[in-house]
Amino acid sequence: RISASMRLNAGDDVFAKVKTLITEMITKLQKEAAAEADAKAYCDEETSKNNAKKAELIEDTDKLKAKIDQSTAKSANLKSEVAALQKDLAELASLQSEMDKMRADENAAYLVVKADLEKGVAGVGAALKVLREYYGSASFVQQPAPPTTHSASGDAGGSIISMLEVAESDFSKNLAQANMEEEDAQSTYDTQTQEDRKSTRLN
C-alpha cells in the first residue's frame, strides 16, 4: 500500500501519506495485540480454572479410590469371617448330630436296663411275698408248722429271704442309680444343646 501510494501521489506529500498508512498499521497492530492479550488472559484464566478443577477432581478421585480400597479390604475380611463362621457352624451341627445320637443310644440303653431292673425288683418282691407268707414272718424268724406233704426248714427259709432282700435292695439301688444317671445325662445334654443354639444365634 505504501509503494502504491507513492506512485499514485507523486506530486503530493508522499511521506505524509506514508506516515498516515504506517500510523494506521501501528494502530491496527496495537488493537490486534490488545485483542490477543485479552484472549491470552482469558485463556490463562480458563486454564487456571481448569487446572484447579482438575486438581479438585483428582483429589476427589483419590479419596474415592481410597474408600473403594477400604471397602474392598473390609469386604474381603467379612467374607473370610463368614467362611470361618460357616465352617464353625458346620462343625457345630456335626457335633450336635453326634451328641443327639449318643444321647439316643444312652437313653435306649437306660430304658433296657430300667426295664430289667424293674422286672428284677418286681420279681424279687413277688418271691419275698410268697416266702414270707409261706414262712409266716416279715423277715424270716419263725418256722411254721410243717405241712403233711412238705417239710420246710426255718434256717434255710430265713437265708433265702435274707438273700432275696439283699438282691431286692441291690436292684432298687441300681435302679435309682440308673435313674439318677439318666437325669444327669439328659440335663447335661439339654444345657449343652441350649448353649449351642445360643452360640448359633449369636453368630
PDB file of C-alpha atoms in Angstrom:
ATOM      1  CA  ARG A   1       0.000   0.000   0.000  1.00  0.00           C
ATOM      2  CA  ILE A   2       2.880   2.427   0.729  1.00  0.00           C
ATOM      3  CA  SER A   3       4.521   1.654  -2.626  1.00  0.00           C
ATOM      4  CA  ALA A   4       1.289   2.158  -4.494  1.00  0.00           C
ATOM      5  CA  SER A   5       0.545   5.412  -2.668  1.00  0.00           C
ATOM      6  CA  MET A   6       3.990   6.785  -3.560  1.00  0.00           C
ATOM      7  CA  ARG A   7       3.465   6.047  -7.251  1.00  0.00           C
ATOM      8  CA  LEU A   8      -0.068   7.399  -7.396  1.00  0.00           C
ATOM      9  CA  ASN A   9       0.667  10.519  -5.350  1.00  0.00           C
ATOM     10  CA  ALA A  10       3.989  11.553  -6.877  1.00  0.00           C
ATOM     11  CA  GLY A  11       3.183  15.259  -6.731  1.00  0.00           C
ATOM     12  CA  ASP A  12       1.627  15.284  -3.307  1.00  0.00           C
ATOM     13  CA  ASP A  13       3.182  14.980   0.125  1.00  0.00           C
ATOM     14  CA  VAL A  14       4.104  11.357  -0.253  1.00  0.00           C
ATOM     15  CA  PHE A  15       5.670  10.998   3.169  1.00  0.00           C
ATOM     16  CA  ALA A  16       2.558  12.370   4.858  1.00  0.00           C
ATOM     17  CA  LYS A  17       0.537   9.692   3.161  1.00  0.00           C
ATOM     18  CA  VAL A  18       3.085   7.024   4.094  1.00  0.00           C
ATOM     19  CA  LYS A  19       3.147   8.282   7.649  1.00  0.00           C
ATOM     20  CA  THR A  20      -0.636   8.003   7.809  1.00  0.00           C
ATOM     21  CA  LEU A  21      -0.528   4.459   6.494  1.00  0.00           C
ATOM     22  CA  ILE A  22       2.178   3.495   8.978  1.00  0.00           C
ATOM     23  CA  THR A  23       0.212   5.055  11.819  1.00  0.00           C
ATOM     24  CA  GLU A  24      -2.897   3.153  10.756  1.00  0.00           C
ATOM     25  CA  MET A  25      -0.890  -0.049  10.559  1.00  0.00           C
ATOM     26  CA  ILE A  26       0.568   0.519  14.024  1.00  0.00           C
ATOM     27  CA  THR A  27      -2.876   1.266  15.429  1.00  0.00           C
ATOM     28  CA  LYS A  28      -4.212  -1.916  13.838  1.00  0.00           C
ATOM     29  CA  LEU A  29      -1.340  -3.956  15.207  1.00  0.00           C
ATOM     30  CA  GLN A  30      -1.869  -2.472  18.641  1.00  0.00           C
ATOM     31  CA  LYS A  31      -5.541  -3.402  18.533  1.00  0.00           C
ATOM     32  CA  GLU A  32      -4.680  -6.915  17.397  1.00  0.00           C
ATOM     33  CA  ALA A  33      -2.036  -7.153  20.109  1.00  0.00           C
ATOM     34  CA  ALA A  34      -4.549  -5.945  22.710  1.00  0.00           C
ATOM     35  CA  ALA A  35      -7.088  -8.441  21.413  1.00  0.00           C
ATOM     36  CA  GLU A  36      -4.509 -11.204  21.573  1.00  0.00           C
ATOM     37  CA  ALA A  37      -3.538 -10.125  25.065  1.00  0.00           C
ATOM     38  CA  ASP A  38      -7.172 -10.235  26.146  1.00  0.00           C
ATOM     39  CA  ALA A  39      -7.551 -13.626  24.512  1.00  0.00           C
ATOM     40  CA  LYS A  40      -4.393 -14.878  26.203  1.00  0.00           C
ATOM     41  CA  ALA A  41      -5.532 -13.515  29.553  1.00  0.00           C
ATOM     42  CA  TYR A  42      -8.893 -15.243  29.092  1.00  0.00           C
ATOM     43  CA  CYS A  43      -7.165 -18.465  28.061  1.00  0.00           C
ATOM     44  CA  ASP A  44      -4.802 -18.263  31.025  1.00  0.00           C
ATOM     45  CA  GLU A  45      -7.705 -17.645  33.391  1.00  0.00           C
ATOM     46  CA  GLU A  46      -9.696 -20.558  31.955  1.00  0.00           C
ATOM     47  CA  THR A  47      -6.623 -22.758  32.012  1.00  0.00           C
ATOM     48  CA  SER A  48      -6.042 -21.859  35.652  1.00  0.00           C
ATOM     49  CA  LYS A  49      -9.682 -22.613  36.448  1.00  0.00           C
ATOM     50  CA  ASN A  50      -9.488 -25.911  34.567  1.00  0.00           C
ATOM     51  CA  ASN A  51      -6.275 -26.880  36.328  1.00  0.00           C
ATOM     52  CA  ALA A  52      -7.839 -26.071  39.702  1.00  0.00           C
ATOM     53  CA  LYS A  53     -10.933 -28.091  38.787  1.00  0.00           C
ATOM     54  CA  LYS A  54      -8.739 -30.900  37.525  1.00  0.00           C
ATOM     55  CA  ALA A  55      -6.753 -30.911  40.782  1.00  0.00           C
ATOM     56  CA  GLU A  56     -10.026 -30.973  42.739  1.00  0.00           C
ATOM     57  CA  LEU A  57     -11.367 -33.853  40.644  1.00  0.00           C
ATOM     58  CA  ILE A  58      -8.092 -35.752  41.054  1.00  0.00           C
ATOM     59  CA  GLU A  59      -8.301 -35.257  44.830  1.00  0.00           C
ATOM     60  CA  ASP A  60     -11.908 -36.459  44.859  1.00  0.00           C
ATOM     61  CA  THR A  61     -10.933 -39.418  42.703  1.00  0.00           C
ATOM     62  CA  ASP A  62      -8.082 -40.324  45.038  1.00  0.00           C
ATOM     63  CA  LYS A  63     -10.453 -40.144  48.016  1.00  0.00           C
ATOM     64  CA  LEU A  64     -12.966 -42.370  46.222  1.00  0.00           C
ATOM     65  CA  LYS A  65     -10.222 -44.838  45.321  1.00  0.00           C
ATOM     66  CA  ALA A  66      -9.119 -44.906  48.960  1.00  0.00           C
ATOM     67  CA  LYS A  67     -12.708 -45.565  50.067  1.00  0.00           C
ATOM     68  CA  ILE A  68     -13.072 -48.283  47.427  1.00  0.00           C
ATOM     69  CA  ASP A  69      -9.839 -49.910  48.594  1.00  0.00           C
ATOM     70  CA  GLN A  70     -11.025 -49.777  52.215  1.00  0.00           C
ATOM     71  CA  SER A  71     -14.419 -51.217  51.262  1.00  0.00           C
ATOM     72  CA  THR A  72     -12.742 -53.944  49.212  1.00  0.00           C
ATOM     73  CA  ALA A  73     -10.465 -54.863  52.103  1.00  0.00           C
ATOM     74  CA  LYS A  74     -13.405 -54.826  54.530  1.00  0.00           C
ATOM     75  CA  SER A  75     -15.481 -56.950  52.159  1.00  0.00           C
ATOM     76  CA  ALA A  76     -12.656 -59.484  51.846  1.00  0.00           C
ATOM     77  CA  ASN A  77     -12.291 -59.572  55.638  1.00  0.00           C
ATOM     78  CA  LEU A  78     -16.035 -60.061  56.110  1.00  0.00           C
ATOM     79  CA  LYS A  79     -16.060 -62.845  53.511  1.00  0.00           C
ATOM     80  CA  SER A  80     -13.231 -64.529  55.390  1.00  0.00           C
ATOM     81  CA  GLU A  81     -15.112 -64.190  58.696  1.00  0.00           C
ATOM     82  CA  VAL A  82     -18.314 -65.532  57.119  1.00  0.00           C
ATOM     83  CA  ALA A  83     -16.424 -68.529  55.727  1.00  0.00           C
ATOM     84  CA  ALA A  84     -14.898 -69.196  59.163  1.00  0.00           C
ATOM     85  CA  LEU A  85     -18.315 -68.894  60.854  1.00  0.00           C
ATOM     86  CA  GLN A  86     -19.891 -71.210  58.291  1.00  0.00           C
ATOM     87  CA  LYS A  87     -17.154 -73.748  58.986  1.00  0.00           C
ATOM     88  CA  ASP A  88     -17.717 -73.413  62.752  1.00  0.00           C
ATOM     89  CA  LEU A  89     -21.478 -73.811  62.288  1.00  0.00           C
ATOM     90  CA  ALA A  90     -20.960 -76.909  60.139  1.00  0.00           C
ATOM     91  CA  GLU A  91     -18.686 -78.416  62.809  1.00  0.00           C
ATOM     92  CA  LEU A  92     -21.206 -77.457  65.497  1.00  0.00           C
ATOM     93  CA  ALA A  93     -24.024 -79.088  63.532  1.00  0.00           C
ATOM     94  CA  SER A  94     -21.933 -82.239  63.117  1.00  0.00           C
ATOM     95  CA  LEU A  95     -21.105 -82.258  66.829  1.00  0.00           C
ATOM     96  CA  GLN A  96     -24.766 -81.728  67.710  1.00  0.00           C
ATOM     97  CA  SER A  97     -25.726 -84.644  65.472  1.00  0.00           C
ATOM     98  CA  GLU A  98     -23.187 -86.862  67.235  1.00  0.00           C
ATOM     99  CA  MET A  99     -24.447 -85.690  70.621  1.00  0.00           C
ATOM    100  CA  ASP A 100     -28.036 -86.447  69.590  1.00  0.00           C
ATOM    101  CA  LYS A 101     -27.058 -89.967  68.528  1.00  0.00           C
ATOM    102  CA  MET A 102     -25.063 -90.582  71.720  1.00  0.00           C
ATOM    103  CA  ARG A 103     -27.954 -89.311  73.847  1.00  0.00           C
ATOM    104  CA  ALA A 104     -30.404 -91.504  71.947  1.00  0.00           C
ATOM    105  CA  ASP A 105     -28.126 -94.539  72.412  1.00  0.00           C
ATOM    106  CA  GLU A 106     -27.673 -93.775  76.115  1.00  0.00           C
ATOM    107  CA  ASN A 107     -31.422 -93.357  76.589  1.00  0.00           C
ATOM    108  CA  ALA A 108     -32.143 -96.606  74.737  1.00  0.00           C
ATOM    109  CA  ALA A 109     -29.627 -98.471  76.924  1.00  0.00           C
ATOM    110  CA  TYR A 110     -31.125 -96.838  80.015  1.00  0.00           C
ATOM    111  CA  LEU A 111     -34.628 -97.934  79.061  1.00  0.00           C
ATOM    112  CA  VAL A 112     -33.422-101.535  78.652  1.00  0.00           C
ATOM    113  CA  VAL A 113     -31.590-101.504  81.992  1.00  0.00           C
ATOM    114  CA  LYS A 114     -34.516 -99.771  83.699  1.00  0.00           C
ATOM    115  CA  ALA A 115     -36.958-102.374  82.395  1.00  0.00           C
ATOM    116  CA  ASP A 116     -34.687-105.231  83.530  1.00  0.00           C
ATOM    117  CA  LEU A 117     -34.167-103.702  86.975  1.00  0.00           C
ATOM    118  CA  GLU A 118     -37.882-103.015  87.421  1.00  0.00           C
ATOM    119  CA  LYS A 119     -38.617-106.606  86.448  1.00  0.00           C
ATOM    120  CA  GLY A 120     -35.949-107.754  88.908  1.00  0.00           C
ATOM    121  CA  VAL A 121     -37.382-105.643  91.726  1.00  0.00           C
ATOM    122  CA  ALA A 122     -40.896-106.809  90.931  1.00  0.00           C
ATOM    123  CA  GLY A 123     -39.805-110.460  90.671  1.00  0.00           C
ATOM    124  CA  VAL A 124     -37.811-110.413  93.882  1.00  0.00           C
ATOM    125  CA  GLY A 125     -40.644-108.581  95.630  1.00  0.00           C
ATOM    126  CA  ALA A 126     -43.135-111.235  94.499  1.00  0.00           C
ATOM    127  CA  ALA A 127     -40.806-114.011  95.608  1.00  0.00           C
ATOM    128  CA  LEU A 128     -40.331-112.384  99.008  1.00  0.00           C
ATOM    129  CA  LYS A 129     -44.068-112.031  99.414  1.00  0.00           C
ATOM    130  CA  VAL A 130     -44.604-115.692  98.703  1.00  0.00           C
ATOM    131  CA  LEU A 131     -41.792-116.807 101.002  1.00  0.00           C
ATOM    132  CA  ARG A 132     -42.842-114.508 103.836  1.00  0.00           C
ATOM    133  CA  GLU A 133     -46.377-115.748 103.599  1.00  0.00           C
ATOM    134  CA  TYR A 134     -45.121-119.321 103.485  1.00  0.00           C
ATOM    135  CA  TYR A 135     -42.838-118.957 106.498  1.00  0.00           C
ATOM    136  CA  GLY A 136     -45.270-116.675 108.357  1.00  0.00           C
ATOM    137  CA  SER A 137     -42.724-113.922 109.034  1.00  0.00           C
ATOM    138  CA  ALA A 138     -41.994-110.417 107.698  1.00  0.00           C
ATOM    139  CA  SER A 139     -38.299-111.188 107.622  1.00  0.00           C
ATOM    140  CA  PHE A 140     -37.653-114.820 108.492  1.00  0.00           C
ATOM    141  CA  VAL A 141     -37.789-115.651 112.234  1.00  0.00           C
ATOM    142  CA  GLN A 142     -40.362-118.402 112.904  1.00  0.00           C
ATOM    143  CA  GLN A 143     -40.746-121.724 111.241  1.00  0.00           C
ATOM    144  CA  PRO A 144     -44.382-122.616 110.512  1.00  0.00           C
ATOM    145  CA  ALA A 145     -45.833-125.969 111.356  1.00  0.00           C
ATOM    146  CA  PRO A 146     -44.686-128.357 108.643  1.00  0.00           C
ATOM    147  CA  PRO A 147     -47.424-129.364 106.214  1.00  0.00           C
ATOM    148  CA  THR A 148     -48.164-133.037 105.793  1.00  0.00           C
ATOM    149  CA  THR A 149     -46.772-133.154 102.278  1.00  0.00           C
ATOM    150  CA  HIS A 150     -43.845-130.755 102.650  1.00  0.00           C
ATOM    151  CA  SER A 151     -41.041-130.115 105.088  1.00  0.00           C
ATOM    152  CA  ALA A 152     -39.672-126.610 105.374  1.00  0.00           C
ATOM    153  CA  SER A 153     -36.507-125.566 107.104  1.00  0.00           C
ATOM    154  CA  GLY A 154     -36.701-122.307 109.048  1.00  0.00           C
ATOM    155  CA  ASP A 155     -32.996-121.641 108.734  1.00  0.00           C
ATOM    156  CA  ALA A 156     -32.991-122.266 105.001  1.00  0.00           C
ATOM    157  CA  GLY A 157     -36.077-120.104 104.548  1.00  0.00           C
ATOM    158  CA  GLY A 158     -34.536-117.287 106.553  1.00  0.00           C
ATOM    159  CA  SER A 159     -31.349-117.442 104.492  1.00  0.00           C
ATOM    160  CA  ILE A 160     -33.250-117.365 101.219  1.00  0.00           C
ATOM    161  CA  ILE A 161     -35.376-114.434 102.359  1.00  0.00           C
ATOM    162  CA  SER A 162     -32.265-112.555 103.519  1.00  0.00           C
ATOM    163  CA  MET A 163     -30.567-113.176 100.176  1.00  0.00           C
ATOM    164  CA  LEU A 164     -33.647-112.017  98.293  1.00  0.00           C
ATOM    165  CA  GLU A 165     -33.897-108.907 100.472  1.00  0.00           C
ATOM    166  CA  VAL A 166     -30.287-108.079  99.638  1.00  0.00           C
ATOM    167  CA  ALA A 167     -30.994-108.711  95.964  1.00  0.00           C
ATOM    168  CA  GLU A 168     -34.099-106.502  96.139  1.00  0.00           C
ATOM    169  CA  SER A 169     -32.078-103.747  97.801  1.00  0.00           C
ATOM    170  CA  ASP A 170     -29.350-104.027  95.153  1.00  0.00           C
ATOM    171  CA  PHE A 171     -31.901-103.910  92.335  1.00  0.00           C
ATOM    172  CA  SER A 172     -33.549-100.863  93.903  1.00  0.00           C
ATOM    173  CA  LYS A 173     -30.205 -99.093  94.369  1.00  0.00           C
ATOM    174  CA  ASN A 174     -29.141 -99.892  90.817  1.00  0.00           C
ATOM    175  CA  LEU A 175     -32.482 -98.656  89.504  1.00  0.00           C
ATOM    176  CA  ALA A 176     -32.195 -95.424  91.498  1.00  0.00           C
ATOM    177  CA  GLN A 177     -28.594 -95.004  90.285  1.00  0.00           C
ATOM    178  CA  ALA A 178     -29.651 -95.607  86.673  1.00  0.00           C
ATOM    179  CA  ASN A 179     -32.478 -93.063  87.018  1.00  0.00           C
ATOM    180  CA  MET A 180     -30.098 -90.500  88.518  1.00  0.00           C
ATOM    181  CA  GLU A 181     -27.501 -91.046  85.789  1.00  0.00           C
ATOM    182  CA  GLU A 182     -30.178 -90.690  83.098  1.00  0.00           C
ATOM    183  CA  GLU A 183     -31.446 -87.456  84.641  1.00  0.00           C
ATOM    184  CA  ASP A 184     -27.891 -86.073  84.839  1.00  0.00           C
ATOM    185  CA  ALA A 185     -27.132 -87.093  81.252  1.00  0.00           C
ATOM    186  CA  GLN A 186     -30.367 -85.544  79.975  1.00  0.00           C
ATOM    187  CA  SER A 187     -29.759 -82.354  81.958  1.00  0.00           C
ATOM    188  CA  THR A 188     -26.207 -82.071  80.596  1.00  0.00           C
ATOM    189  CA  TYR A 189     -27.457 -82.715  77.069  1.00  0.00           C
ATOM    190  CA  ASP A 190     -30.214 -80.100  77.382  1.00  0.00           C
ATOM    191  CA  THR A 191     -27.776 -77.496  78.776  1.00  0.00           C
ATOM    192  CA  GLN A 192     -25.211 -78.132  76.042  1.00  0.00           C
ATOM    193  CA  THR A 193     -27.887 -78.026  73.353  1.00  0.00           C
ATOM    194  CA  GLN A 194     -29.188 -74.689  74.645  1.00  0.00           C
ATOM    195  CA  GLU A 195     -25.658 -73.236  74.717  1.00  0.00           C
ATOM    196  CA  ASP A 196     -25.000 -74.444  71.170  1.00  0.00           C
ATOM    197  CA  ARG A 197     -28.265 -72.911  69.928  1.00  0.00           C
ATOM    198  CA  LYS A 198     -27.465 -69.643  71.700  1.00  0.00           C
ATOM    199  CA  SER A 199     -23.999 -69.601  70.159  1.00  0.00           C
ATOM    200  CA  THR A 200     -25.518 -70.269  66.734  1.00  0.00           C
ATOM    201  CA  ARG A 201     -27.959 -67.367  67.103  1.00  0.00           C
ATOM    202  CA  LEU A 202     -25.171 -65.015  68.216  1.00  0.00           C
ATOM    203  CA  ASN A 203     -23.030 -65.994  65.256  1.00  0.00           C
TER     204      ASN A 203
END
